PDB file of N, CA and C in Angstrom:
ATOM      1  N   MET M   1      10.229 -23.522   5.205  1.00  0.00           N
ATOM      2  CA  MET M   1       9.506 -22.336   5.712  1.00  0.00           C
ATOM      3  C   MET M   1      10.236 -21.005   5.356  1.00  0.00           C
ATOM      4  N   THR M   2       9.550 -19.770   5.132  1.00  0.00           N
ATOM      5  CA  THR M   2      10.353 -18.676   4.918  1.00  0.00           C
ATOM      6  C   THR M   2      10.919 -17.848   6.145  1.00  0.00           C
ATOM      7  N   ASP M   3      12.379 -17.370   5.696  1.00  0.00           N
ATOM      8  CA  ASP M   3      12.886 -16.462   6.644  1.00  0.00           C
ATOM      9  C   ASP M   3      12.637 -15.352   6.584  1.00  0.00           C
ATOM     10  N   LEU M   4      11.829 -14.965   7.605  1.00  0.00           N
ATOM     11  CA  LEU M   4      11.473 -13.573   7.813  1.00  0.00           C
ATOM     12  C   LEU M   4      12.325 -12.483   8.195  1.00  0.00           C
ATOM     13  N   LYS M   5      13.535 -12.671   8.244  1.00  0.00           N
ATOM     14  CA  LYS M   5      14.666 -11.901   8.489  1.00  0.00           C
ATOM     15  C   LYS M   5      15.024 -11.150   7.248  1.00  0.00           C
ATOM     16  N   SER M   6      14.530 -11.560   6.194  1.00  0.00           N
ATOM     17  CA  SER M   6      14.909 -11.090   5.148  1.00  0.00           C
ATOM     18  C   SER M   6      14.006  -9.800   4.447  1.00  0.00           C
ATOM     19  N   TYR M   7      12.839  -9.940   5.203  1.00  0.00           N
ATOM     20  CA  TYR M   7      12.007  -9.146   5.114  1.00  0.00           C
ATOM     21  C   TYR M   7      12.045  -7.787   5.735  1.00  0.00           C
ATOM     22  N   LYS M   8      11.698  -6.655   5.399  1.00  0.00           N
ATOM     23  CA  LYS M   8      12.326  -5.183   6.196  1.00  0.00           C
ATOM     24  C   LYS M   8      10.860  -4.424   5.919  1.00  0.00           C
ATOM     25  N   ASN M   9      10.608  -3.464   6.774  1.00  0.00           N
ATOM     26  CA  ASN M   9       9.716  -2.446   6.643  1.00  0.00           C
ATOM     27  C   ASN M   9       8.415  -2.840   7.141  1.00  0.00           C
ATOM     28  N   ILE M  10       7.462  -1.653   7.153  1.00  0.00           N
ATOM     29  CA  ILE M  10       6.299  -1.791   7.743  1.00  0.00           C
ATOM     30  C   ILE M  10       5.261  -1.466   6.279  1.00  0.00           C
ATOM     31  N   TRP M  11       4.538  -2.388   5.873  1.00  0.00           N
ATOM     32  CA  TRP M  11       3.740  -2.143   4.993  1.00  0.00           C
ATOM     33  C   TRP M  11       2.283  -1.581   5.201  1.00  0.00           C
ATOM     34  N   VAL M  12       1.735  -0.904   4.641  1.00  0.00           N
ATOM     35  CA  VAL M  12       0.007  -0.779   4.848  1.00  0.00           C
ATOM     36  C   VAL M  12      -0.327  -0.741   3.230  1.00  0.00           C
ATOM     37  N   PHE M  13      -1.604  -1.358   3.273  1.00  0.00           N
ATOM     38  CA  PHE M  13      -2.307  -1.303   1.937  1.00  0.00           C
ATOM     39  C   PHE M  13      -3.249  -0.135   2.031  1.00  0.00           C
ATOM     40  N   ALA M  14      -3.361   0.764   0.989  1.00  0.00           N
ATOM     41  CA  ALA M  14      -4.279   1.850   1.211  1.00  0.00           C
ATOM     42  C   ALA M  14      -5.602   1.448   0.431  1.00  0.00           C
ATOM     43  N   GLU M  15      -6.591   1.586   1.175  1.00  0.00           N
ATOM     44  CA  GLU M  15      -8.140   1.308   0.607  1.00  0.00           C
ATOM     45  C   GLU M  15      -8.628   2.506   0.011  1.00  0.00           C
ATOM     46  N   ILE M  16      -8.912   2.566  -1.027  1.00  0.00           N
ATOM     47  CA  ILE M  16      -9.538   3.589  -1.993  1.00  0.00           C
ATOM     48  C   ILE M  16     -11.030   3.004  -2.317  1.00  0.00           C
ATOM     49  N   ASP M  17     -11.971   4.108  -2.207  1.00  0.00           N
ATOM     50  CA  ASP M  17     -13.417   3.817  -2.672  1.00  0.00           C
ATOM     51  C   ASP M  17     -13.332   4.190  -4.056  1.00  0.00           C
ATOM     52  N   GLN M  18     -13.333   3.125  -4.802  1.00  0.00           N
ATOM     53  CA  GLN M  18     -13.151   3.474  -6.237  1.00  0.00           C
ATOM     54  C   GLN M  18     -14.300   4.236  -7.081  1.00  0.00           C
ATOM     55  N   ILE M  19     -15.314   3.999  -6.316  1.00  0.00           N
ATOM     56  CA  ILE M  19     -16.577   4.764  -6.882  1.00  0.00           C
ATOM     57  C   ILE M  19     -16.592   6.251  -6.700  1.00  0.00           C
ATOM     58  N   ASN M  20     -16.249   6.635  -5.409  1.00  0.00           N
ATOM     59  CA  ASN M  20     -16.178   8.133  -5.027  1.00  0.00           C
ATOM     60  C   ASN M  20     -14.691   8.744  -5.315  1.00  0.00           C
ATOM     61  N   LYS M  21     -13.596   7.693  -5.386  1.00  0.00           N
ATOM     62  CA  LYS M  21     -12.370   8.133  -5.502  1.00  0.00           C
ATOM     63  C   LYS M  21     -11.983   8.853  -4.295  1.00  0.00           C
ATOM     64  N   THR M  22     -12.000   8.367  -3.255  1.00  0.00           N
ATOM     65  CA  THR M  22     -11.694   9.044  -2.012  1.00  0.00           C
ATOM     66  C   THR M  22     -10.888   7.655  -1.422  1.00  0.00           C
ATOM     67  N   LEU M  23      -9.978   8.092  -0.433  1.00  0.00           N
ATOM     68  CA  LEU M  23      -9.104   7.491   0.303  1.00  0.00           C
ATOM     69  C   LEU M  23     -10.030   7.239   1.871  1.00  0.00           C
ATOM     70  N   LYS M  24     -10.078   5.872   2.061  1.00  0.00           N
ATOM     71  CA  LYS M  24     -10.762   5.467   3.261  1.00  0.00           C
ATOM     72  C   LYS M  24      -9.946   5.682   4.639  1.00  0.00           C
ATOM     73  N   SER M  25     -10.592   6.301   5.400  1.00  0.00           N
ATOM     74  CA  SER M  25      -9.738   7.058   6.536  1.00  0.00           C
ATOM     75  C   SER M  25      -8.816   5.695   7.408  1.00  0.00           C
ATOM     76  N   VAL M  26      -9.436   4.660   7.267  1.00  0.00           N
ATOM     77  CA  VAL M  26      -8.732   3.609   8.022  1.00  0.00           C
ATOM     78  C   VAL M  26      -7.266   3.311   7.221  1.00  0.00           C
ATOM     79  N   SER M  27      -6.894   3.590   6.106  1.00  0.00           N
ATOM     80  CA  SER M  27      -5.757   3.668   5.636  1.00  0.00           C
ATOM     81  C   SER M  27      -4.708   4.571   6.349  1.00  0.00           C
ATOM     82  N   LEU M  28      -5.182   6.035   6.547  1.00  0.00           N
ATOM     83  CA  LEU M  28      -4.514   6.815   7.414  1.00  0.00           C
ATOM     84  C   LEU M  28      -4.245   6.398   8.857  1.00  0.00           C
ATOM     85  N   GLU M  29      -5.215   5.688   9.305  1.00  0.00           N
ATOM     86  CA  GLU M  29      -5.183   5.273  10.620  1.00  0.00           C
ATOM     87  C   GLU M  29      -4.049   4.136  10.805  1.00  0.00           C
ATOM     88  N   LEU M  30      -4.104   3.199  10.010  1.00  0.00           N
ATOM     89  CA  LEU M  30      -3.111   2.270   9.747  1.00  0.00           C
ATOM     90  C   LEU M  30      -1.659   2.882   9.511  1.00  0.00           C
ATOM     91  N   LEU M  31      -1.710   3.713   8.564  1.00  0.00           N
ATOM     92  CA  LEU M  31      -0.545   4.372   8.297  1.00  0.00           C
ATOM     93  C   LEU M  31       0.270   5.177   9.474  1.00  0.00           C
ATOM     94  N   SER M  32      -0.242   5.874  10.232  1.00  0.00           N
ATOM     95  CA  SER M  32       0.122   6.377  11.562  1.00  0.00           C
ATOM     96  C   SER M  32       0.448   5.519  12.409  1.00  0.00           C
ATOM     97  N   ALA M  33      -0.164   4.123  12.740  1.00  0.00           N
ATOM     98  CA  ALA M  33       0.405   3.120  13.582  1.00  0.00           C
ATOM     99  C   ALA M  33       1.564   2.424  12.890  1.00  0.00           C
ATOM    100  N   ALA M  34       1.565   2.307  11.684  1.00  0.00           N
ATOM    101  CA  ALA M  34       2.806   1.521  10.992  1.00  0.00           C
ATOM    102  C   ALA M  34       3.892   2.409  11.474  1.00  0.00           C
ATOM    103  N   LYS M  35       3.682   3.921  10.997  1.00  0.00           N
ATOM    104  CA  LYS M  35       5.112   4.653  11.353  1.00  0.00           C
ATOM    105  C   LYS M  35       5.535   4.626  12.802  1.00  0.00           C
ATOM    106  N   LYS M  36       4.633   4.559  13.831  1.00  0.00           N
ATOM    107  CA  LYS M  36       4.869   4.429  15.103  1.00  0.00           C
ATOM    108  C   LYS M  36       5.664   3.157  15.475  1.00  0.00           C
ATOM    109  N   LEU M  37       5.339   1.980  14.856  1.00  0.00           N
ATOM    110  CA  LEU M  37       5.718   0.630  14.936  1.00  0.00           C
ATOM    111  C   LEU M  37       7.312   0.734  14.023  1.00  0.00           C
ATOM    112  N   ALA M  38       7.125   1.375  12.647  1.00  0.00           N
ATOM    113  CA  ALA M  38       8.482   1.401  12.359  1.00  0.00           C
ATOM    114  C   ALA M  38       9.453   2.008  13.037  1.00  0.00           C
ATOM    115  N   GLY M  39       9.367   3.148  13.716  1.00  0.00           N
ATOM    116  CA  GLY M  39      10.099   3.831  14.612  1.00  0.00           C
ATOM    117  C   GLY M  39      10.883   2.969  15.427  1.00  0.00           C
ATOM    118  N   GLU M  40      10.002   2.246  16.062  1.00  0.00           N
ATOM    119  CA  GLU M  40      10.502   1.203  17.126  1.00  0.00           C
ATOM    120  C   GLU M  40      11.359   0.315  16.597  1.00  0.00           C
ATOM    121  N   LEU M  41      10.987  -0.257  15.257  1.00  0.00           N
ATOM    122  CA  LEU M  41      12.093  -1.383  14.825  1.00  0.00           C
ATOM    123  C   LEU M  41      13.150  -0.795  13.909  1.00  0.00           C
ATOM    124  N   ASN M  42      13.079   0.636  13.844  1.00  0.00           N
ATOM    125  CA  ASN M  42      14.332   1.295  12.973  1.00  0.00           C
ATOM    126  C   ASN M  42      14.201   0.666  11.531  1.00  0.00           C
ATOM    127  N   CYS M  43      12.863   1.028  11.038  1.00  0.00           N
ATOM    128  CA  CYS M  43      12.583   0.649   9.661  1.00  0.00           C
ATOM    129  C   CYS M  43      11.959   1.568   8.920  1.00  0.00           C
ATOM    130  N   LYS M  44      11.207   1.684   7.712  1.00  0.00           N
ATOM    131  CA  LYS M  44      10.649   2.385   6.871  1.00  0.00           C
ATOM    132  C   LYS M  44       9.193   2.026   7.035  1.00  0.00           C
ATOM    133  N   THR M  45       8.350   2.840   6.496  1.00  0.00           N
ATOM    134  CA  THR M  45       7.033   2.703   6.389  1.00  0.00           C
ATOM    135  C   THR M  45       6.578   2.740   5.033  1.00  0.00           C
ATOM    136  N   ALA M  46       5.772   1.891   4.534  1.00  0.00           N
ATOM    137  CA  ALA M  46       5.531   1.826   3.130  1.00  0.00           C
ATOM    138  C   ALA M  46       3.925   1.807   2.766  1.00  0.00           C
ATOM    139  N   VAL M  47       3.621   2.065   1.700  1.00  0.00           N
ATOM    140  CA  VAL M  47       2.122   2.212   1.463  1.00  0.00           C
ATOM    141  C   VAL M  47       2.004   1.653   0.122  1.00  0.00           C
ATOM    142  N   VAL M  48       0.965   0.978  -0.026  1.00  0.00           N
ATOM    143  CA  VAL M  48       0.706   0.129  -1.341  1.00  0.00           C
ATOM    144  C   VAL M  48      -0.719   0.733  -1.756  1.00  0.00           C
ATOM    145  N   ILE M  49      -0.707   1.424  -2.724  1.00  0.00           N
ATOM    146  CA  ILE M  49      -2.085   1.736  -3.483  1.00  0.00           C
ATOM    147  C   ILE M  49      -2.212   1.159  -4.866  1.00  0.00           C
ATOM    148  N   ILE M  50      -3.433   0.660  -5.155  1.00  0.00           N
ATOM    149  CA  ILE M  50      -3.973   0.100  -6.439  1.00  0.00           C
ATOM    150  C   ILE M  50      -5.195   0.706  -6.849  1.00  0.00           C
ATOM    151  N   GLY M  51      -5.223   1.153  -7.925  1.00  0.00           N
ATOM    152  CA  GLY M  51      -6.293   1.901  -8.280  1.00  0.00           C
ATOM    153  C   GLY M  51      -5.975   2.894  -9.601  1.00  0.00           C
ATOM    154  N   GLN M  52      -6.854   3.962  -9.527  1.00  0.00           N
ATOM    155  CA  GLN M  52      -6.686   4.920 -10.697  1.00  0.00           C
ATOM    156  C   GLN M  52      -6.646   6.425 -10.047  1.00  0.00           C
ATOM    157  N   GLU M  53      -5.814   7.229 -10.855  1.00  0.00           N
ATOM    158  CA  GLU M  53      -5.855   8.528 -10.126  1.00  0.00           C
ATOM    159  C   GLU M  53      -5.249   8.521  -8.676  1.00  0.00           C
ATOM    160  N   ASN M  54      -4.129   7.833  -8.414  1.00  0.00           N
ATOM    161  CA  ASN M  54      -3.774   7.689  -7.033  1.00  0.00           C
ATOM    162  C   ASN M  54      -2.827   8.648  -6.809  1.00  0.00           C
ATOM    163  N   LYS M  55      -2.213   9.464  -7.671  1.00  0.00           N
ATOM    164  CA  LYS M  55      -1.224  10.603  -7.282  1.00  0.00           C
ATOM    165  C   LYS M  55      -1.807  11.510  -6.533  1.00  0.00           C
ATOM    166  N   LYS M  56      -2.933  11.909  -6.332  1.00  0.00           N
ATOM    167  CA  LYS M  56      -3.592  12.884  -5.615  1.00  0.00           C
ATOM    168  C   LYS M  56      -3.417  12.667  -4.090  1.00  0.00           C
ATOM    169  N   PHE M  57      -3.470  11.186  -3.525  1.00  0.00           N
ATOM    170  CA  PHE M  57      -3.187  10.957  -2.323  1.00  0.00           C
ATOM    171  C   PHE M  57      -1.872  11.163  -1.878  1.00  0.00           C
ATOM    172  N   PHE M  58      -0.844  11.134  -2.694  1.00  0.00           N
ATOM    173  CA  PHE M  58       0.524  10.896  -2.166  1.00  0.00           C
ATOM    174  C   PHE M  58       0.958  12.413  -1.262  1.00  0.00           C
ATOM    175  N   ASP M  59       0.600  13.291  -1.084  1.00  0.00           N
ATOM    176  CA  ASP M  59       0.976  14.264  -0.069  1.00  0.00           C
ATOM    177  C   ASP M  59       0.349  13.705   1.064  1.00  0.00           C
ATOM    178  N   GLU M  60      -0.993  13.193   1.148  1.00  0.00           N
ATOM    179  CA  GLU M  60      -1.547  12.674   2.459  1.00  0.00           C
ATOM    180  C   GLU M  60      -0.829  11.545   2.943  1.00  0.00           C
ATOM    181  N   PHE M  61      -0.482  10.659   1.999  1.00  0.00           N
ATOM    182  CA  PHE M  61       0.503   9.591   2.587  1.00  0.00           C
ATOM    183  C   PHE M  61       1.808  10.122   3.332  1.00  0.00           C
ATOM    184  N   SER M  62       2.392  10.864   2.590  1.00  0.00           N
ATOM    185  CA  SER M  62       3.773  11.557   3.127  1.00  0.00           C
ATOM    186  C   SER M  62       3.334  12.211   4.520  1.00  0.00           C
ATOM    187  N   LYS M  63       2.260  12.754   4.596  1.00  0.00           N
ATOM    188  CA  LYS M  63       1.914  13.603   5.848  1.00  0.00           C
ATOM    189  C   LYS M  63       1.717  12.683   6.960  1.00  0.00           C
ATOM    190  N   TYR M  64       1.134  11.732   6.713  1.00  0.00           N
ATOM    191  CA  TYR M  64       0.904  10.419   7.868  1.00  0.00           C
ATOM    192  C   TYR M  64       1.971   9.493   7.975  1.00  0.00           C
ATOM    193  N   GLY M  65       3.324   9.771   7.226  1.00  0.00           N
ATOM    194  CA  GLY M  65       4.461   8.991   7.640  1.00  0.00           C
ATOM    195  C   GLY M  65       4.933   8.022   6.531  1.00  0.00           C
ATOM    196  N   ALA M  66       4.314   8.122   5.369  1.00  0.00           N
ATOM    197  CA  ALA M  66       4.838   7.012   4.431  1.00  0.00           C
ATOM    198  C   ALA M  66       6.265   7.613   3.826  1.00  0.00           C
ATOM    199  N   ASP M  67       7.126   6.516   4.094  1.00  0.00           N
ATOM    200  CA  ASP M  67       8.550   6.734   3.448  1.00  0.00           C
ATOM    201  C   ASP M  67       8.563   6.423   1.911  1.00  0.00           C
ATOM    202  N   ILE M  68       8.030   5.162   1.685  1.00  0.00           N
ATOM    203  CA  ILE M  68       7.790   4.771   0.287  1.00  0.00           C
ATOM    204  C   ILE M  68       6.390   4.379  -0.137  1.00  0.00           C
ATOM    205  N   ILE M  69       6.195   4.931  -1.382  1.00  0.00           N
ATOM    206  CA  ILE M  69       4.840   4.668  -1.926  1.00  0.00           C
ATOM    207  C   ILE M  69       4.808   3.824  -3.019  1.00  0.00           C
ATOM    208  N   TYR M  70       4.236   2.533  -3.044  1.00  0.00           N
ATOM    209  CA  TYR M  70       4.107   1.767  -4.234  1.00  0.00           C
ATOM    210  C   TYR M  70       2.948   2.129  -4.726  1.00  0.00           C
ATOM    211  N   ASN M  71       2.889   2.556  -6.011  1.00  0.00           N
ATOM    212  CA  ASN M  71       1.773   3.025  -6.874  1.00  0.00           C
ATOM    213  C   ASN M  71       1.522   1.943  -7.831  1.00  0.00           C
ATOM    214  N   ILE M  72       0.391   1.345  -7.825  1.00  0.00           N
ATOM    215  CA  ILE M  72      -0.005   0.652  -9.004  1.00  0.00           C
ATOM    216  C   ILE M  72      -1.313   1.129  -9.571  1.00  0.00           C
ATOM    217  N   GLU M  73      -1.274   1.612 -10.676  1.00  0.00           N
ATOM    218  CA  GLU M  73      -2.226   2.371 -11.726  1.00  0.00           C
ATOM    219  C   GLU M  73      -2.671   1.522 -12.810  1.00  0.00           C
ATOM    220  N   ASP M  74      -3.946   1.441 -12.900  1.00  0.00           N
ATOM    221  CA  ASP M  74      -4.269   0.851 -14.235  1.00  0.00           C
ATOM    222  C   ASP M  74      -5.847   0.990 -14.241  1.00  0.00           C
ATOM    223  N   VAL M  75      -6.599   1.244 -15.648  1.00  0.00           N
ATOM    224  CA  VAL M  75      -7.850   1.075 -15.687  1.00  0.00           C
ATOM    225  C   VAL M  75      -8.639  -0.302 -15.395  1.00  0.00           C
ATOM    226  N   SER M  76      -7.930  -1.217 -15.340  1.00  0.00           N
ATOM    227  CA  SER M  76      -8.380  -2.486 -15.170  1.00  0.00           C
ATOM    228  C   SER M  76      -8.704  -2.705 -13.421  1.00  0.00           C
ATOM    229  N   PHE M  77      -8.221  -1.728 -12.733  1.00  0.00           N
ATOM    230  CA  PHE M  77      -8.431  -1.962 -11.265  1.00  0.00           C
ATOM    231  C   PHE M  77      -9.499  -0.746 -10.693  1.00  0.00           C
ATOM    232  N   THR M  78     -10.526  -0.666 -11.651  1.00  0.00           N
ATOM    233  CA  THR M  78     -11.814   0.137 -11.476  1.00  0.00           C
ATOM    234  C   THR M  78     -12.496  -0.462 -10.520  1.00  0.00           C
ATOM    235  N   HIS M  79     -12.602  -1.815 -10.373  1.00  0.00           N
ATOM    236  CA  HIS M  79     -13.546  -2.466  -9.447  1.00  0.00           C
ATOM    237  C   HIS M  79     -12.449  -3.551  -8.580  1.00  0.00           C
ATOM    238  N   TYR M  80     -12.516  -3.674  -7.541  1.00  0.00           N
ATOM    239  CA  TYR M  80     -11.724  -4.422  -6.703  1.00  0.00           C
ATOM    240  C   TYR M  80     -12.043  -6.035  -7.381  1.00  0.00           C
ATOM    241  N   ASP M  81     -10.824  -6.608  -7.366  1.00  0.00           N
ATOM    242  CA  ASP M  81     -10.495  -8.234  -7.934  1.00  0.00           C
ATOM    243  C   ASP M  81      -9.699  -8.868  -6.814  1.00  0.00           C
ATOM    244  N   THR M  82     -10.169  -9.798  -6.102  1.00  0.00           N
ATOM    245  CA  THR M  82      -9.266 -10.209  -5.179  1.00  0.00           C
ATOM    246  C   THR M  82      -8.014 -10.978  -5.820  1.00  0.00           C
ATOM    247  N   GLN M  83      -8.222 -11.578  -6.924  1.00  0.00           N
ATOM    248  CA  GLN M  83      -6.971 -12.081  -7.614  1.00  0.00           C
ATOM    249  C   GLN M  83      -6.210 -11.583  -8.161  1.00  0.00           C
ATOM    250  N   ASN M  84      -6.540 -10.320  -8.840  1.00  0.00           N
ATOM    251  CA  ASN M  84      -5.613  -9.289  -9.294  1.00  0.00           C
ATOM    252  C   ASN M  84      -4.758  -8.685  -8.335  1.00  0.00           C
ATOM    253  N   TYR M  85      -5.546  -8.112  -6.958  1.00  0.00           N
ATOM    254  CA  TYR M  85      -4.668  -7.524  -5.975  1.00  0.00           C
ATOM    255  C   TYR M  85      -3.716  -8.554  -5.402  1.00  0.00           C
ATOM    256  N   PHE M  86      -4.021  -9.726  -5.192  1.00  0.00           N
ATOM    257  CA  PHE M  86      -3.226 -10.683  -4.615  1.00  0.00           C
ATOM    258  C   PHE M  86      -1.949 -10.983  -5.322  1.00  0.00           C
ATOM    259  N   GLN M  87      -2.013 -10.994  -6.591  1.00  0.00           N
ATOM    260  CA  GLN M  87      -1.050 -11.209  -7.643  1.00  0.00           C
ATOM    261  C   GLN M  87      -0.141 -10.026  -7.528  1.00  0.00           C
ATOM    262  N   ILE M  88      -0.849  -8.885  -7.483  1.00  0.00           N
ATOM    263  CA  ILE M  88       0.196  -7.635  -7.411  1.00  0.00           C
ATOM    264  C   ILE M  88       0.924  -7.429  -6.053  1.00  0.00           C
ATOM    265  N   LEU M  89       0.150  -7.755  -4.764  1.00  0.00           N
ATOM    266  CA  LEU M  89       0.944  -7.619  -3.589  1.00  0.00           C
ATOM    267  C   LEU M  89       1.966  -8.789  -3.378  1.00  0.00           C
ATOM    268  N   PHE M  90       1.638  -9.931  -4.029  1.00  0.00           N
ATOM    269  CA  PHE M  90       2.621 -10.914  -4.131  1.00  0.00           C
ATOM    270  C   PHE M  90       3.984 -10.586  -4.696  1.00  0.00           C
ATOM    271  N   ALA M  91       3.874 -10.026  -5.686  1.00  0.00           N
ATOM    272  CA  ALA M  91       4.870  -9.597  -6.808  1.00  0.00           C
ATOM    273  C   ALA M  91       5.738  -8.502  -6.101  1.00  0.00           C
ATOM    274  N   LEU M  92       5.116  -7.618  -5.372  1.00  0.00           N
ATOM    275  CA  LEU M  92       5.747  -6.421  -4.818  1.00  0.00           C
ATOM    276  C   LEU M  92       6.502  -6.991  -3.460  1.00  0.00           C
ATOM    277  N   THR M  93       5.864  -7.866  -2.665  1.00  0.00           N
ATOM    278  CA  THR M  93       6.592  -8.278  -1.559  1.00  0.00           C
ATOM    279  C   THR M  93       7.718  -9.248  -2.032  1.00  0.00           C
ATOM    280  N   LYS M  94       7.601  -9.987  -3.022  1.00  0.00           N
ATOM    281  CA  LYS M  94       8.900 -10.808  -3.604  1.00  0.00           C
ATOM    282  C   LYS M  94       9.746  -9.915  -4.119  1.00  0.00           C
ATOM    283  N   LYS M  95       9.479  -8.760  -4.716  1.00  0.00           N
ATOM    284  CA  LYS M  95      10.560  -8.031  -5.335  1.00  0.00           C
ATOM    285  C   LYS M  95      11.265  -7.069  -4.233  1.00  0.00           C
ATOM    286  N   TYR M  96      10.361  -6.411  -3.343  1.00  0.00           N
ATOM    287  CA  TYR M  96      10.832  -5.478  -2.481  1.00  0.00           C
ATOM    288  C   TYR M  96      11.304  -6.082  -0.840  1.00  0.00           C
ATOM    289  N   LYS M  97      10.591  -7.031  -0.643  1.00  0.00           N
ATOM    290  CA  LYS M  97      10.572  -7.543   0.714  1.00  0.00           C
ATOM    291  C   LYS M  97      10.542  -6.431   1.922  1.00  0.00           C
TER     292      LYS M  97
END
C-alpha cells in the first residue's frame, strides 16, 4: 500500500477546450476550492495543464490561487487521449508528489 504521507499539496487538473482554445470554467471553480483546502492543510495549490498554447492561462491560474503550475505542451495534445494524459499525470505525481 502507498504511504500517502509522502504526498503533499492539492492538485487540480485544468480542463481546456482544445477546439476553442478556452479554459473550462470548472477548472477555476476547482482551483478556488483547492486553494481553500490547501490553506486549511497548510500546503500549496498546484494546477496541471496539458495541451497547446497554455501560457495564456497562467495569469488566471495565479489569480484563482495556483502556487505551482505544471505545464505540459505539445502538438500531440491537440485531441484528448486518455492513455497519454494518464501517463503524464502518473509521471508528474511520481516526480513531484
